[in-house]
PDB file of C-alpha atoms in Angstrom:
ATOM      1  CA  MET A   1      16.183 -22.191  14.614  1.00  0.00           C
ATOM      2  CA  LYS A   2      15.009 -18.950  14.454  1.00  0.00           C
ATOM      3  CA  ASP A   3      11.817 -17.511  15.138  1.00  0.00           C
ATOM      4  CA  SER A   4       9.629 -15.999  11.946  1.00  0.00           C
ATOM      5  CA  THR A   5       6.524 -15.511  13.816  1.00  0.00           C
ATOM      6  CA  PRO A   6       5.497 -12.098  12.604  1.00  0.00           C
ATOM      7  CA  ILE A   7       4.517  -9.534  15.038  1.00  0.00           C
ATOM      8  CA  ILE A   8       2.410  -6.334  14.285  1.00  0.00           C
ATOM      9  CA  VAL A   9       3.675  -3.246  15.495  1.00  0.00           C
ATOM     10  CA  GLY A  10       1.591  -0.605  14.070  1.00  0.00           C
ATOM     11  CA  VAL A  11      -1.832  -0.384  12.669  1.00  0.00           C
ATOM     12  CA  GLY A  12      -3.425   2.200   9.908  1.00  0.00           C
ATOM     13  CA  GLN A  13      -6.353   2.574   8.267  1.00  0.00           C
ATOM     14  CA  CYS A  14      -7.930   5.156   5.818  1.00  0.00           C
ATOM     15  CA  VAL A  15     -11.110   5.823   4.889  1.00  0.00           C
ATOM     16  CA  VAL A  16     -12.440   8.185   2.499  1.00  0.00           C
ATOM     17  CA  ARG A  17     -16.384   9.009   2.084  1.00  0.00           C
ATOM     18  CA  GLY A  18     -15.846  12.057  -0.513  1.00  0.00           C
ATOM     19  CA  GLU A  19     -18.928  14.352  -1.222  1.00  0.00           C
ATOM     20  CA  SER A  20     -17.114  14.936  -4.582  1.00  0.00           C
ATOM     21  CA  GLN A  21     -14.793  13.316  -7.243  1.00  0.00           C
ATOM     22  CA  SER A  22     -12.219  15.214  -6.214  1.00  0.00           C
ATOM     23  CA  ASP A  23     -12.525  14.358  -2.634  1.00  0.00           C
ATOM     24  CA  ILE A  24     -11.802  10.639  -4.343  1.00  0.00           C
ATOM     25  CA  MET A  25      -8.145   9.137  -3.570  1.00  0.00           C
ATOM     26  CA  SER A  26      -6.548   6.030  -5.982  1.00  0.00           C
ATOM     27  CA  PRO A  27      -6.255   2.685  -4.172  1.00  0.00           C
ATOM     28  CA  VAL A  28      -2.356   3.717  -3.840  1.00  0.00           C
ATOM     29  CA  ASP A  29      -2.702   6.911  -2.173  1.00  0.00           C
ATOM     30  CA  LEU A  30      -5.093   5.376   0.151  1.00  0.00           C
ATOM     31  CA  ALA A  31      -2.795   2.365   0.779  1.00  0.00           C
ATOM     32  CA  GLY A  32      -0.051   5.073   1.230  1.00  0.00           C
ATOM     33  CA  LEU A  33      -1.777   6.963   3.453  1.00  0.00           C
ATOM     34  CA  ALA A  34      -2.891   3.980   5.461  1.00  0.00           C
ATOM     35  CA  SER A  35       0.769   2.824   5.367  1.00  0.00           C
ATOM     36  CA  ARG A  36       2.147   5.977   6.801  1.00  0.00           C
ATOM     37  CA  ARG A  37      -0.929   5.655   9.985  1.00  0.00           C
ATOM     38  CA  ALA A  38       0.967   2.239  10.839  1.00  0.00           C
ATOM     39  CA  LEU A  39       4.496   3.614  10.888  1.00  0.00           C
ATOM     40  CA  ASP A  40       3.492   6.592  12.630  1.00  0.00           C
ATOM     41  CA  ASP A  41       1.449   4.634  15.363  1.00  0.00           C
ATOM     42  CA  ALA A  42       4.311   2.121  15.737  1.00  0.00           C
ATOM     43  CA  LEU A  43       7.056   4.824  15.942  1.00  0.00           C
ATOM     44  CA  SER A  44       6.967   7.556  13.384  1.00  0.00           C
ATOM     45  CA  CYS A  45       7.107   7.278   9.650  1.00  0.00           C
ATOM     46  CA  ALA A  46      10.243   9.180   9.402  1.00  0.00           C
ATOM     47  CA  ASP A  47      12.088   6.810  11.953  1.00  0.00           C
ATOM     48  CA  LEU A  48      10.786   3.672  10.169  1.00  0.00           C
ATOM     49  CA  CYS A  49      10.947   4.194   6.477  1.00  0.00           C
ATOM     50  CA  ALA A  50      14.870   3.844   6.038  1.00  0.00           C
ATOM     51  CA  GLU A  51      14.109   0.330   7.910  1.00  0.00           C
ATOM     52  CA  ILE A  52      11.292  -1.045   5.636  1.00  0.00           C
ATOM     53  CA  ASP A  53      13.141  -3.922   3.341  1.00  0.00           C
ATOM     54  CA  CYS A  54      10.192  -4.965   1.343  1.00  0.00           C
ATOM     55  CA  ILE A  55       6.585  -3.730   0.441  1.00  0.00           C
ATOM     56  CA  ALA A  56       3.899  -6.509  -0.811  1.00  0.00           C
ATOM     57  CA  ALA A  57       0.450  -5.613  -2.144  1.00  0.00           C
ATOM     58  CA  THR A  58      -2.681  -7.633  -3.161  1.00  0.00           C
ATOM     59  CA  ARG A  59      -3.079  -7.193  -6.575  1.00  0.00           C
ATOM     60  CA  LEU A  60      -5.477  -4.342  -7.425  1.00  0.00           C
ATOM     61  CA  THR A  61      -8.997  -5.747  -9.329  1.00  0.00           C
ATOM     62  CA  ASP A  62      -8.139  -2.846 -12.164  1.00  0.00           C
ATOM     63  CA  ASP A  63      -4.821  -4.505 -12.712  1.00  0.00           C
ATOM     64  CA  SER A  64      -6.413  -8.267 -12.679  1.00  0.00           C
ATOM     65  CA  ALA A  65      -9.795  -7.744 -15.104  1.00  0.00           C
ATOM     66  CA  SER A  66      -8.477  -6.575 -18.511  1.00  0.00           C
ATOM     67  CA  PHE A  67     -12.130  -5.196 -18.974  1.00  0.00           C
ATOM     68  CA  MET A  68     -12.166  -2.437 -16.234  1.00  0.00           C
ATOM     69  CA  LYS A  69     -11.241   0.715 -16.929  1.00  0.00           C
ATOM     70  CA  ARG A  70      -8.621   2.440 -14.556  1.00  0.00           C
ATOM     71  CA  THR A  71     -10.345   5.480 -12.841  1.00  0.00           C
ATOM     72  CA  PHE A  72      -7.395   6.796 -11.280  1.00  0.00           C
ATOM     73  CA  GLY A  73      -4.672   5.828 -14.243  1.00  0.00           C
ATOM     74  CA  GLY A  74      -2.269   3.200 -12.879  1.00  0.00           C
ATOM     75  CA  ALA A  75       0.879   2.437 -11.438  1.00  0.00           C
ATOM     76  CA  GLU A  76       3.933   0.682 -13.675  1.00  0.00           C
ATOM     77  CA  ASN A  77       4.828  -0.994 -10.128  1.00  0.00           C
ATOM     78  CA  VAL A  78       2.072  -0.849  -7.436  1.00  0.00           C
ATOM     79  CA  PRO A  79       4.315  -1.610  -4.275  1.00  0.00           C
ATOM     80  CA  ARG A  80       7.144   0.847  -4.964  1.00  0.00           C
ATOM     81  CA  ALA A  81       4.191   3.346  -5.706  1.00  0.00           C
ATOM     82  CA  ILE A  82       3.248   3.307  -2.100  1.00  0.00           C
ATOM     83  CA  GLY A  83       6.620   2.921  -0.849  1.00  0.00           C
ATOM     84  CA  LYS A  84       7.223   6.530  -2.794  1.00  0.00           C
ATOM     85  CA  ARG A  85       4.127   8.195  -0.554  1.00  0.00           C
ATOM     86  CA  ILE A  86       5.550   7.139   2.062  1.00  0.00           C
ATOM     87  CA  GLY A  87       9.478   8.071   1.324  1.00  0.00           C
ATOM     88  CA  ALA A  88      10.546   3.977   1.740  1.00  0.00           C
ATOM     89  CA  LYS A  89      12.655   2.325  -0.668  1.00  0.00           C
ATOM     90  CA  PRO A  90      12.553  -1.245  -0.267  1.00  0.00           C
ATOM     91  CA  LYS A  91      15.090  -3.659  -1.710  1.00  0.00           C
ATOM     92  CA  ARG A  92      12.107  -6.027  -2.323  1.00  0.00           C
ATOM     93  CA  ALA A  93       8.755  -5.331  -4.212  1.00  0.00           C
ATOM     94  CA  ILE A  94       5.660  -8.105  -4.126  1.00  0.00           C
ATOM     95  CA  TYR A  95       2.463  -7.607  -5.844  1.00  0.00           C
ATOM     96  CA  SER A  96       0.780 -10.842  -5.405  1.00  0.00           C
ATOM     97  CA  VAL A  97      -2.201 -12.175  -6.940  1.00  0.00           C
ATOM     98  CA  GLN A  98      -5.814 -11.089  -6.287  1.00  0.00           C
ATOM     99  CA  GLY A  99      -7.748 -12.589  -3.904  1.00  0.00           C
ATOM    100  CA  GLY A 100      -9.178 -13.383  -0.338  1.00  0.00           C
ATOM    101  CA  GLN A 101      -6.784 -15.170   0.725  1.00  0.00           C
ATOM    102  CA  SER A 102      -3.844 -12.653  -0.138  1.00  0.00           C
TER     103      SER A 102
END
């Protein structure tokens, strides 16, 4: 049986504390920046992007509640939009449900 234990090889975080509205980034832009930092932490974004076969993202609150206004507009496909920001073209894109268990 093949071992399917996940191994974390790189980590990235992005925190933006903007002074003005022009400093604020969209959730997809933040995810893209954090992803790029994780890939650079592991090896390099340029070297690893071609190897990414799946991007999964937890559903954004704006997409889960119809009454919420999208401050930054919205992506048609959040995982693929994140991939575009880092230069990855994964075969699979998963957009999960919203929740703390995701």
